[in-house]
Coordinates of C-alpha atoms in Angstrom, one line a residue:
M1 CA -34.3 19.9 47.7
E2 CA -36.8 21.1 50.3
E3 CA -40.5 21.1 49.7
E4 CA -40.5 24.9 49.9
D5 CA -37.9 25.0 47.1
C6 CA -40.0 22.5 45.1
T7 CA -43.0 24.9 45.2
I8 CA -40.8 27.8 44.0
F9 CA -39.5 25.8 41.0
I10 CA -43.0 24.7 40.1
E11 CA -44.1 28.3 40.0
E12 CA -41.0 29.4 38.0
L13 CA -41.9 26.9 35.3
K14 CA -44.5 29.5 34.3
S15 CA -42.3 32.5 34.8
D16 CA -42.0 35.2 32.2
D17 CA -38.2 35.1 32.7
P18 CA -36.7 32.6 30.2
N19 CA -33.7 32.0 32.5
L20 CA -35.8 31.2 35.5
K21 CA -37.9 28.8 33.3
L22 CA -34.8 27.0 32.0
N23 CA -33.4 26.6 35.5
A24 CA -36.7 25.3 36.8
V25 CA -37.1 22.7 34.0
S26 CA -33.8 21.2 34.9
K27 CA -35.2 20.6 38.4
I28 CA -38.3 18.6 37.4
V29 CA -36.7 15.2 38.3
S30 CA -36.0 16.6 41.8
I31 CA -39.5 17.9 42.0
A32 CA -40.9 14.4 41.0
Q33 CA -38.7 12.9 43.8
I34 CA -40.4 15.1 46.4
L35 CA -43.9 14.7 45.0
G36 CA -43.8 10.9 44.6
P37 CA -45.3 8.8 41.9
S38 CA -48.9 9.5 42.6
R39 CA -48.7 13.3 42.6
T40 CA -46.2 13.2 39.7
C41 CA -48.8 11.5 37.6
Q42 CA -51.9 13.4 38.8
E43 CA -50.4 16.9 39.2
L44 CA -46.9 17.4 37.7
I45 CA -47.5 15.8 34.3
P46 CA -50.8 17.7 33.6
Y47 CA -49.2 20.9 34.8
L48 CA -46.4 20.4 32.3
I49 CA -48.9 19.8 29.5
D50 CA -50.6 23.1 30.4
I51 CA -47.2 24.8 30.1
I52 CA -46.4 23.2 26.8
E53 CA -49.7 24.4 25.3
E54 CA -48.9 28.0 26.2
Q55 CA -48.0 30.0 23.2
D56 CA -45.1 32.0 24.6
N57 CA -42.6 29.2 25.4
E58 CA -39.0 29.6 24.1
D59 CA -37.7 26.9 21.8
E60 CA -34.7 26.4 24.2
F61 CA -37.1 25.7 27.1
L62 CA -39.2 23.2 25.1
I63 CA -36.1 21.3 24.0
K64 CA -34.9 21.1 27.5
L65 CA -38.3 20.0 28.7
A66 CA -38.5 17.3 26.0
K67 CA -35.1 16.0 27.2
E68 CA -36.1 16.0 30.9
L69 CA -39.5 14.4 30.5
V70 CA -38.0 11.0 29.7
N71 CA -36.1 11.2 33.0
L72 CA -39.4 11.2 34.9
K73 CA -39.9 7.5 33.8
P74 CA -38.7 6.1 37.2
F75 CA -41.2 8.3 39.1
T76 CA -44.4 7.3 37.2
G77 CA -44.7 3.7 38.5
A78 CA -46.9 1.7 36.3
N79 CA -48.2 4.8 34.4
V80 CA -45.2 5.4 32.1
H81 CA -47.7 6.0 29.3
L82 CA -48.8 9.3 30.9
L83 CA -45.5 10.8 29.6
N84 CA -46.6 10.1 26.1
A85 CA -49.1 13.0 26.1
P86 CA -46.6 15.9 26.6
L87 CA -44.1 14.3 24.3
E88 CA -46.7 13.8 21.6
I89 CA -47.6 17.5 21.7
L90 CA -43.9 18.5 21.5
S91 CA -43.3 16.1 18.6
S92 CA -46.0 17.9 16.6
M93 CA -44.4 21.3 16.8
E94 CA -43.0 23.1 13.8
E95 CA -39.6 23.8 15.2
P96 CA -37.4 20.9 14.0
L97 CA -35.1 20.9 17.1
V98 CA -38.0 20.7 19.5
R99 CA -39.7 18.0 17.4
D100 CA -36.6 15.9 17.0
K101 CA -35.8 16.0 20.7
A102 CA -39.3 14.9 21.5
V103 CA -39.1 12.0 19.1
E104 CA -35.8 11.0 20.6
S105 CA -37.3 11.1 24.1
L106 CA -40.3 9.0 23.0
I107 CA -37.9 6.4 21.6
L108 CA -35.9 6.4 24.9
L109 CA -39.1 6.2 26.9
A110 CA -40.2 3.1 24.9
E111 CA -36.8 1.4 25.6
G112 CA -37.2 -1.8 27.6
M113 CA -41.0 -1.5 27.7
P114 CA -43.2 -4.6 27.2
N115 CA -45.1 -5.2 23.9
S116 CA -48.3 -4.2 25.7
F117 CA -47.0 -0.6 26.0
F118 CA -46.7 -0.4 22.2
E119 CA -50.0 -2.2 21.7
N120 CA -52.1 -0.1 24.0
H121 CA -50.3 3.3 24.0
F122 CA -47.5 3.9 21.5
F123 CA -49.5 2.7 18.6
Q124 CA -52.1 5.4 19.3
I125 CA -49.5 8.1 19.3
V126 CA -48.2 7.1 15.8
Q127 CA -51.7 6.8 14.4
Q128 CA -52.8 10.1 15.8
L129 CA -49.7 12.0 14.6
G130 CA -49.9 10.4 11.2
Q131 CA -53.5 11.6 10.7
W132 CA -53.1 15.2 11.9
D133 CA -53.2 18.0 9.3
N134 CA -50.0 19.7 10.3
F135 CA -47.0 18.2 8.5
P136 CA -44.6 18.2 11.5
S137 CA -46.9 15.6 13.2
R138 CA -46.7 13.4 10.2
I139 CA -42.9 13.7 10.1
S140 CA -42.8 12.5 13.7
A141 CA -45.2 9.7 12.9
A142 CA -42.9 8.4 10.1
S143 CA -39.9 8.6 12.5
L144 CA -41.7 6.5 15.2
L145 CA -43.4 4.0 12.9
P146 CA -40.7 1.4 12.4
L147 CA -40.2 1.0 16.2
T148 CA -43.9 0.7 16.8
Y149 CA -44.4 -1.7 13.9
K150 CA -41.9 -4.1 15.5
Y151 CA -43.9 -4.7 18.7
V152 CA -47.6 -4.6 17.8
S153 CA -50.0 -7.2 16.7
L154 CA -50.5 -8.2 13.0
E155 CA -53.7 -6.3 12.8
K156 CA -52.1 -3.1 14.0
Q157 CA -49.1 -3.8 11.8
N158 CA -51.4 -3.7 8.8
T159 CA -52.9 -0.4 10.0
L160 CA -49.4 1.1 10.3
W161 CA -48.4 -0.2 6.9
D162 CA -51.3 1.5 5.3
L163 CA -50.4 4.7 7.1
F164 CA -46.8 4.4 6.0
K165 CA -47.8 4.0 2.3
Q166 CA -50.0 7.1 2.8
L167 CA -47.0 9.0 4.3
C168 CA -44.7 7.9 1.4
G169 CA -47.0 9.8 -1.0
D170 CA -47.5 12.8 1.3
D171 CA -47.8 16.2 -0.3
T172 CA -45.0 17.6 1.9
P173 CA -41.5 16.7 0.7
M174 CA -40.1 16.6 4.3
V175 CA -42.5 13.9 5.2
R176 CA -41.5 11.8 2.2
R177 CA -37.8 12.4 3.1
V178 CA -38.3 10.9 6.5
C179 CA -40.1 8.0 5.0
A180 CA -37.2 7.4 2.6
G181 CA -34.9 7.5 5.6
V182 CA -36.8 4.9 7.6
L183 CA -37.2 2.5 4.7
S184 CA -34.0 0.7 5.8
D185 CA -35.4 0.2 9.4
L186 CA -38.4 -1.5 7.9
A187 CA -36.3 -3.5 5.5
K188 CA -34.2 -4.9 8.4
M189 CA -37.5 -6.3 9.8
K190 CA -38.3 -7.8 6.3
C191 CA -41.6 -6.0 6.5
Q192 CA -43.7 -6.5 3.3
P193 CA -40.6 -6.9 1.1
Q194 CA -42.3 -6.6 -2.4
Q195 CA -44.4 -3.5 -1.4
L196 CA -41.4 -2.0 0.3
L197 CA -39.3 -2.3 -2.8
Q198 CA -42.1 -0.6 -4.8
L199 CA -42.1 2.3 -2.4
W200 CA -38.3 2.5 -2.6
E201 CA -38.5 2.6 -6.4
A202 CA -41.1 5.4 -6.3
L203 CA -39.0 7.4 -3.8
L204 CA -35.9 7.1 -6.0
K205 CA -37.9 8.9 -8.7
D206 CA -39.2 11.6 -6.3
P207 CA -39.0 15.1 -7.8
I208 CA -37.3 16.4 -4.6
D209 CA -33.5 15.8 -4.4
S210 CA -33.3 15.3 -0.7
V211 CA -35.9 12.5 -0.9
K212 CA -34.0 10.7 -3.6
I213 CA -30.7 11.1 -1.6
K214 CA -32.3 9.5 1.5
A215 CA -33.7 6.7 -0.6
I216 CA -30.2 6.1 -2.2
E217 CA -28.6 6.0 1.3
G218 CA -30.8 3.1 2.3
S219 CA -30.2 1.1 -0.8
Q220 CA -28.0 -1.6 0.7
Y221 CA -30.8 -2.7 3.1
M222 CA -33.5 -2.6 0.3
L223 CA -31.4 -4.7 -2.1
K224 CA -30.9 -7.3 0.6
L225 CA -34.6 -8.0 0.3
I226 CA -34.1 -9.4 -3.2
D227 CA -33.1 -13.0 -3.7
D228 CA -33.5 -13.3 -7.4
E229 CA -30.8 -12.2 -9.9
H230 CA -33.2 -10.9 -12.5
D231 CA -35.1 -8.8 -9.9
L232 CA -31.8 -7.4 -8.6
E233 CA -30.8 -6.3 -12.1
T234 CA -34.2 -4.6 -12.6
Q235 CA -34.0 -2.7 -9.3
L236 CA -30.4 -1.6 -9.9
Q237 CA -31.4 0.0 -13.2
G238 CA -33.4 2.6 -11.2
Y239 CA -30.5 3.1 -8.8
F240 CA -27.8 3.6 -11.5
A241 CA -30.2 5.8 -13.5
L242 CA -29.7 8.5 -10.9
A243 CA -26.0 8.8 -12.0
D244 CA -27.0 9.8 -15.5
P245 CA -26.1 13.3 -16.6
K246 CA -29.9 13.9 -17.2
E247 CA -30.2 13.9 -13.4
K248 CA -30.0 17.6 -12.7
S249 CA -28.9 17.5 -9.1
W250 CA -25.1 16.9 -8.7
R251 CA -25.8 15.9 -5.0
V252 CA -27.9 13.0 -6.2
R253 CA -25.3 11.9 -8.7
Y254 CA -22.7 12.2 -5.9
T255 CA -24.6 9.9 -3.6
V256 CA -24.7 7.0 -6.1
P257 CA -21.0 6.2 -5.9
E258 CA -20.8 7.2 -2.3
C259 CA -23.1 4.3 -1.4
L260 CA -21.6 1.8 -3.9
E261 CA -19.2 -0.2 -1.6
S262 CA -22.1 -1.6 0.5
I263 CA -24.0 -2.5 -2.6
I264 CA -21.3 -4.4 -4.5
D265 CA -21.2 -7.2 -2.0
I266 CA -24.9 -7.8 -2.5
I267 CA -24.5 -7.8 -6.3
V268 CA -21.6 -10.2 -6.2
K269 CA -23.5 -12.6 -3.9
L270 CA -26.4 -12.9 -6.3
N271 CA -24.7 -12.3 -9.6
K272 CA -21.9 -14.8 -9.8
N273 CA -20.7 -14.0 -13.3
K274 CA -20.7 -10.3 -12.4
S275 CA -22.6 -9.3 -15.5
I276 CA -24.5 -6.6 -13.7
L277 CA -21.2 -4.9 -12.7
K278 CA -19.8 -5.2 -16.2
N279 CA -23.0 -4.1 -18.0
Q280 CA -24.4 -1.5 -15.6
A281 CA -21.8 -0.3 -13.1
V282 CA -18.9 0.1 -15.5
P283 CA -20.7 2.5 -17.9
V284 CA -22.1 4.4 -15.0
F285 CA -18.7 4.9 -13.4
Q286 CA -17.1 5.9 -16.7
Q287 CA -19.8 8.6 -16.9
L288 CA -19.4 9.7 -13.3
L289 CA -15.6 10.1 -13.8
K290 CA -16.5 12.6 -16.7
D291 CA -19.2 14.4 -14.7
T292 CA -19.4 18.1 -15.0
E293 CA -19.1 18.6 -11.2
P294 CA -15.7 18.1 -9.6
E295 CA -17.3 16.8 -6.4
V296 CA -18.9 14.0 -8.3
R297 CA -15.7 13.1 -10.1
S298 CA -13.9 13.1 -6.8
M299 CA -16.4 10.8 -5.2
A300 CA -16.3 8.5 -8.2
L301 CA -12.5 8.2 -7.9
I302 CA -12.8 7.4 -4.2
S303 CA -15.3 4.7 -4.8
V304 CA -14.1 3.1 -8.1
Y305 CA -11.6 0.9 -6.2
H306 CA -14.4 -1.1 -4.8
L307 CA -15.7 -1.7 -8.3
L308 CA -12.3 -2.5 -9.8
K309 CA -11.5 -5.3 -7.3
E310 CA -14.5 -7.2 -8.5
L311 CA -14.0 -6.8 -12.2
P312 CA -12.1 -9.0 -14.7
S313 CA -9.0 -7.5 -16.3
S314 CA -10.7 -6.7 -19.6
S315 CA -13.3 -4.4 -17.9
K316 CA -10.7 -2.7 -15.7
D317 CA -8.6 -1.6 -18.7
A318 CA -11.5 0.7 -19.8
F319 CA -10.7 3.1 -16.9
L320 CA -7.0 3.6 -17.8
P321 CA -7.5 6.6 -20.2
Q322 CA -9.8 8.3 -17.7
F323 CA -7.2 8.1 -14.9
Q324 CA -4.7 9.7 -17.2
T325 CA -7.2 12.5 -18.1
L326 CA -8.0 13.1 -14.4
S327 CA -4.4 13.6 -13.5
T328 CA -4.5 16.9 -15.3
D329 CA -8.1 17.8 -14.1
T330 CA -8.7 21.5 -13.7
S331 CA -10.0 20.9 -10.1
Q332 CA -7.3 20.4 -7.5
H333 CA -9.8 18.5 -5.4
V334 CA -10.2 15.9 -8.2
R335 CA -6.4 15.6 -8.5
M336 CA -6.2 15.3 -4.8
S337 CA -8.7 12.4 -4.8
L338 CA -6.7 10.7 -7.6
A339 CA -3.5 11.2 -5.6
E340 CA -5.1 9.6 -2.6
Q341 CA -6.5 6.6 -4.4
I342 CA -4.2 5.9 -7.4
C343 CA -1.6 3.8 -5.5
K344 CA -4.4 1.6 -4.1
I345 CA -6.1 1.4 -7.5
S346 CA -2.8 0.3 -9.0
K347 CA -2.9 -2.9 -6.9
Q348 CA -5.8 -4.0 -9.1
Y349 CA -3.7 -4.1 -12.2
S350 CA -0.8 -6.2 -13.5
V351 CA 2.7 -5.0 -12.9
Q352 CA 3.2 -4.3 -16.6
I353 CA 0.1 -2.0 -16.8
V354 CA 1.2 -0.2 -13.6
L355 CA 4.7 0.4 -15.1
Q356 CA 3.3 1.6 -18.4
N357 CA 0.3 3.6 -17.2
F358 CA 0.5 4.4 -13.5
I359 CA 4.2 5.3 -13.0
P360 CA 4.2 8.1 -15.6
L361 CA 0.9 9.4 -14.1
I362 CA 2.3 9.3 -10.5
T363 CA 5.5 11.0 -11.7
S364 CA 3.4 13.8 -13.1
L365 CA 1.2 14.1 -10.0
I366 CA 4.3 14.3 -7.7
K367 CA 5.3 17.5 -9.5
D368 CA 1.8 19.1 -9.0
D369 CA 1.9 22.8 -7.8
V370 CA -0.5 22.0 -4.9
V371 CA 1.5 20.6 -2.0
E372 CA -1.5 18.8 -0.5
I373 CA -1.7 16.6 -3.6
K374 CA 2.0 15.7 -3.3
I375 CA 1.4 14.8 0.4
K376 CA -1.6 12.6 -0.4
L377 CA 0.4 10.8 -3.1
A378 CA 3.5 10.4 -0.9
H379 CA 1.5 9.0 1.9
N380 CA 0.4 6.0 -0.3
L381 CA 3.5 5.3 -2.2
D382 CA 4.3 2.2 -0.1
Q383 CA 1.1 0.6 -1.6
L384 CA 2.6 1.1 -5.0
S385 CA 5.9 -0.4 -4.0
Q386 CA 4.0 -3.5 -2.9
A387 CA 2.3 -3.7 -6.3
I388 CA 5.5 -3.5 -8.4
G389 CA 8.0 -5.4 -6.3
Q390 CA 11.6 -4.9 -5.3
E391 CA 13.4 -4.3 -8.6
N392 CA 10.8 -1.9 -10.0
S393 CA 10.7 0.0 -6.7
K394 CA 14.4 0.5 -6.9
K395 CA 14.2 1.7 -10.4
H396 CA 11.1 4.0 -10.2
L397 CA 10.4 4.9 -6.6
V398 CA 13.8 5.4 -4.9
P399 CA 14.6 8.2 -7.4
L400 CA 11.3 9.8 -6.5
I401 CA 12.3 9.8 -2.9
Q402 CA 15.6 11.5 -3.7
T403 CA 13.7 14.4 -5.4
F404 CA 12.1 15.4 -2.1
A405 CA 15.3 17.1 -1.1
S406 CA 14.7 20.0 -3.4
E407 CA 11.0 20.5 -2.5
K408 CA 10.3 23.8 -0.8
Q409 CA 7.4 22.7 1.3
W410 CA 8.6 21.2 4.6
R411 CA 5.3 19.2 5.0
Y412 CA 5.9 17.3 1.8
R413 CA 9.5 16.6 2.8
L414 CA 8.2 15.3 6.2
E415 CA 5.7 13.0 4.5
M416 CA 8.3 11.7 2.1
M417 CA 10.6 11.1 5.0
S418 CA 7.9 9.2 6.9
I419 CA 7.3 6.6 4.1
I420 CA 11.0 5.8 3.5
P421 CA 11.1 2.8 5.9
K422 CA 8.0 1.2 4.2
L423 CA 9.5 1.7 0.7
L424 CA 12.9 0.4 1.7
K425 CA 11.3 -2.7 3.2
V426 CA 10.3 -3.5 -0.4
A427 CA 13.2 -1.9 -2.3
G428 CA 15.9 -3.6 -0.1
Y429 CA 19.2 -2.8 1.5
D430 CA 21.0 -1.7 -1.6
S431 CA 18.5 1.1 -2.0
F432 CA 19.1 2.1 1.6
L433 CA 22.8 2.5 0.9
E434 CA 22.0 4.5 -2.2
L435 CA 19.8 6.9 -0.2
Q436 CA 22.2 7.4 2.7
E437 CA 23.8 10.6 1.6
T438 CA 20.5 12.4 0.8
Y439 CA 19.0 11.0 3.9
L440 CA 21.7 12.4 6.1
E441 CA 22.0 15.8 4.5
K442 CA 18.3 16.5 3.9
G443 CA 16.8 14.5 6.7
V444 CA 19.0 14.1 9.8
L445 CA 20.5 17.6 9.3
N446 CA 17.3 19.3 8.1
H447 CA 16.7 22.7 9.6
Y448 CA 13.1 21.6 10.5
Q449 CA 13.0 19.7 13.8
A450 CA 10.0 17.6 12.8
I451 CA 11.9 16.3 9.8
R452 CA 15.0 15.6 11.9
D453 CA 12.9 13.7 14.5
Q454 CA 11.2 11.7 11.7
A455 CA 14.6 10.8 10.2
I456 CA 15.8 9.5 13.5
E457 CA 12.5 7.6 14.3
N458 CA 12.8 5.9 10.8
L459 CA 16.1 4.3 12.0
I460 CA 14.1 2.3 14.5
Q461 CA 12.0 0.7 11.7
L462 CA 15.1 0.3 9.5
N463 CA 16.7 -1.6 12.3
E464 CA 13.8 -4.0 12.4
T465 CA 14.0 -4.4 8.6
F466 CA 17.7 -4.8 8.0
G467 CA 19.2 -5.6 11.5
Y468 CA 21.4 -3.4 13.7
D469 CA 24.7 -4.8 12.2
K470 CA 23.8 -3.5 8.8
I471 CA 22.7 0.0 9.9
R472 CA 25.0 0.6 12.9
E473 CA 27.6 2.6 11.1
F474 CA 25.0 4.9 9.6
V475 CA 23.2 5.3 12.9
L476 CA 26.4 6.4 14.7
Q477 CA 27.2 8.7 11.7
C478 CA 23.8 10.4 12.0
I479 CA 24.2 11.2 15.7
N480 CA 27.8 12.3 15.3
K481 CA 27.0 14.6 12.4
Q482 CA 24.3 16.3 14.4
F483 CA 26.6 16.9 17.3
E484 CA 29.3 18.3 15.1
Q485 CA 27.1 21.2 13.8
Q486 CA 27.9 24.7 14.9
N487 CA 24.3 25.6 15.5
Y488 CA 23.5 24.4 19.1
I489 CA 20.0 23.2 18.0
Y490 CA 21.6 20.3 16.2
R491 CA 23.6 19.4 19.3
V492 CA 20.4 19.3 21.3
S493 CA 18.9 17.2 18.6
A494 CA 21.8 14.7 18.9
M495 CA 20.8 14.2 22.5
H496 CA 17.2 13.7 21.6
S497 CA 18.3 11.2 19.0
I498 CA 20.3 9.1 21.5
A499 CA 17.2 9.1 23.8
K500 CA 14.9 8.0 20.9
L501 CA 17.3 5.2 19.9
K502 CA 18.1 3.9 23.3
N503 CA 16.4 0.6 22.6
T504 CA 18.0 0.4 19.1
L505 CA 21.6 1.1 19.9
S506 CA 23.7 -1.7 21.4
K507 CA 24.6 -1.2 25.1
D508 CA 28.2 -0.5 24.3
D509 CA 27.3 2.1 21.6
L510 CA 24.8 3.8 23.9
V511 CA 27.4 4.1 26.7
N512 CA 30.1 5.3 24.4
L513 CA 27.9 7.9 22.7
F514 CA 26.7 9.1 26.1
K515 CA 30.3 9.5 27.4
E516 CA 31.4 11.4 24.2
V517 CA 28.4 13.7 24.3
T518 CA 28.8 14.3 28.1
Q519 CA 32.5 15.2 27.7
K520 CA 31.7 17.8 25.0
S521 CA 28.4 19.1 26.5
L522 CA 29.3 19.8 30.1
N523 CA 31.5 22.7 29.0
D524 CA 29.3 23.9 26.1
K525 CA 28.9 27.6 26.0
V526 CA 25.1 27.3 25.3
P527 CA 23.1 26.7 28.5
N528 CA 20.4 24.8 26.6
V529 CA 23.0 22.2 25.6
R530 CA 24.3 21.8 29.1
L531 CA 20.8 21.5 30.4
N532 CA 19.8 18.8 27.9
I533 CA 22.6 16.5 28.9
F534 CA 20.8 16.0 32.2
K535 CA 17.5 15.3 30.4
L536 CA 19.3 12.7 28.3
F537 CA 20.8 11.1 31.4
T538 CA 17.3 10.8 33.0
A539 CA 15.9 9.3 29.8
I540 CA 18.5 6.6 29.4
Q541 CA 19.6 6.1 33.1
N542 CA 18.1 2.6 33.3
K543 CA 20.2 1.6 30.3
L544 CA 23.5 2.7 31.9
D545 CA 25.6 0.7 34.3
N546 CA 26.4 2.0 37.8
K547 CA 30.0 2.9 37.0
T548 CA 28.9 5.1 34.0
Q549 CA 26.2 6.8 36.1
N550 CA 28.6 7.6 38.9
E551 CA 31.2 8.9 36.5
F552 CA 28.6 11.3 35.0
K553 CA 27.4 12.5 38.4
N554 CA 30.9 13.3 39.5
K555 CA 31.7 15.2 36.3
A556 CA 28.3 17.0 36.5
R557 CA 29.0 18.4 40.0
I558 CA 30.8 21.3 38.5
L559 CA 27.5 22.5 37.0
Q560 CA 25.9 22.8 40.5
Q561 CA 27.5 26.3 40.5
D562 CA 26.5 27.1 36.9
Q563 CA 25.5 30.7 36.2
D564 CA 22.3 29.6 34.4
I565 CA 19.6 28.9 37.0
D566 CA 17.9 26.1 35.0
V567 CA 21.2 24.2 34.5
K568 CA 22.0 24.7 38.2
Y569 CA 18.6 23.3 39.2
F570 CA 19.0 20.1 37.0
A571 CA 22.6 19.6 38.2
Q572 CA 21.5 19.7 41.8
K573 CA 18.6 17.5 41.1
I574 CA 20.8 14.8 39.6

């Protein structure tokens, strides 16, 4: 950029044309390079402050400016703090996007700076923002307070702490919400643990839902401040109370189980006999699973596994009737959550209970009218097979697989096809033999290509499970049956199958199949079949000996004069 261009862009920063201003603000780093550190600090930054204080700036311009200001850091020399002033003004603006970008830039600006920068400059920003009358300034002050607190002296830490307590009780809910959100940052520094817990407890009882939710989301960091079992039990009462039906906001009740996983580890660490889980968490979750809002019931189902894995058997059994009730819930989203979680949940119970309670429930869910529910359930059936073992899998799950053949929805059939290798790994070779007929007719020869491809890919995993000798005959049968079909699509699929199985088939079987397919395909009346034989040759060429390759090339010469231009091209290329 020339100095003349620099002058033009400086003038355009005050242009009435929004597009010119946006273009000019993207050039301020280049402007600073030409001006140098001294003029950047003495002229450019004050000039930008004047522009910010104008009343007719577009939000888009101010957001862009807030982003670019931090990039001037390398051009300010030892006076980085001069960039604080324009960013402080931007961080006090009412438009949230401008304010958030300014706060983000201030945090980036402070990155890597010495403690003296926070002590002498950053502290003043937070203090001034926190004492201004307009609430957007106080929001920014709360956002910047934890970072500043970390690097200033004890005296100034005490000042900031008093300011934070004041902001936690601010009249504006948005200020309190930000305070609730930064509690976790202060907790990580173990800042005033007892007072911090008191503030957290107060914010959990805030009349505004969004404030409560932010306080709940930081619970795991707050509870880590507690090292006494009795104190933990007392604090958790306030947390679990938010799941009570008396709490009017379903979003608040939803957040309680959503954050449970991170809290359970803290409870177990301090409460060795798990009495808090049994006495507080279990009743709360039983209530959440009966909540009037389907979103809450769904989240409780998603989270209950983390509770179950820490409970003794006697406490787990209390949930069994509720799982049964939820399997016929009026909300398909609740049933979908149950379908997604039930197999994992079953691993927390004895085999006998799974057979008595979960198998009938799963058999019912798999017949649900909503296909997504079936798909979610099918995707996790392998976890159930691990829980009940080989004999029970053969008895209860293999018949379920066979039912997929009559299902109208192809996505469900595809999902069932994809889990067969995992189920058979548990159910054993006998179940594989039992499934072969259905597998061949409804999988390998399915009219949906995705299902045919999945059926062939499964053979790779089944080879790893049972060994090639045991599945060889079936593998060859699958490919031959595909090639025998009248519809040319299946003949093309047979070639794709050979290519997919090139590392599974023995060398002799691969060569023999290739020769058979070649013999039949070179004279096929469908050009697409003739063309695909060349694609197959390219895919498996490194697996074929020189003699087989040369034989194929000699036979394929006839297709160099083929009437189909694509077949002719591939023949000449080979």
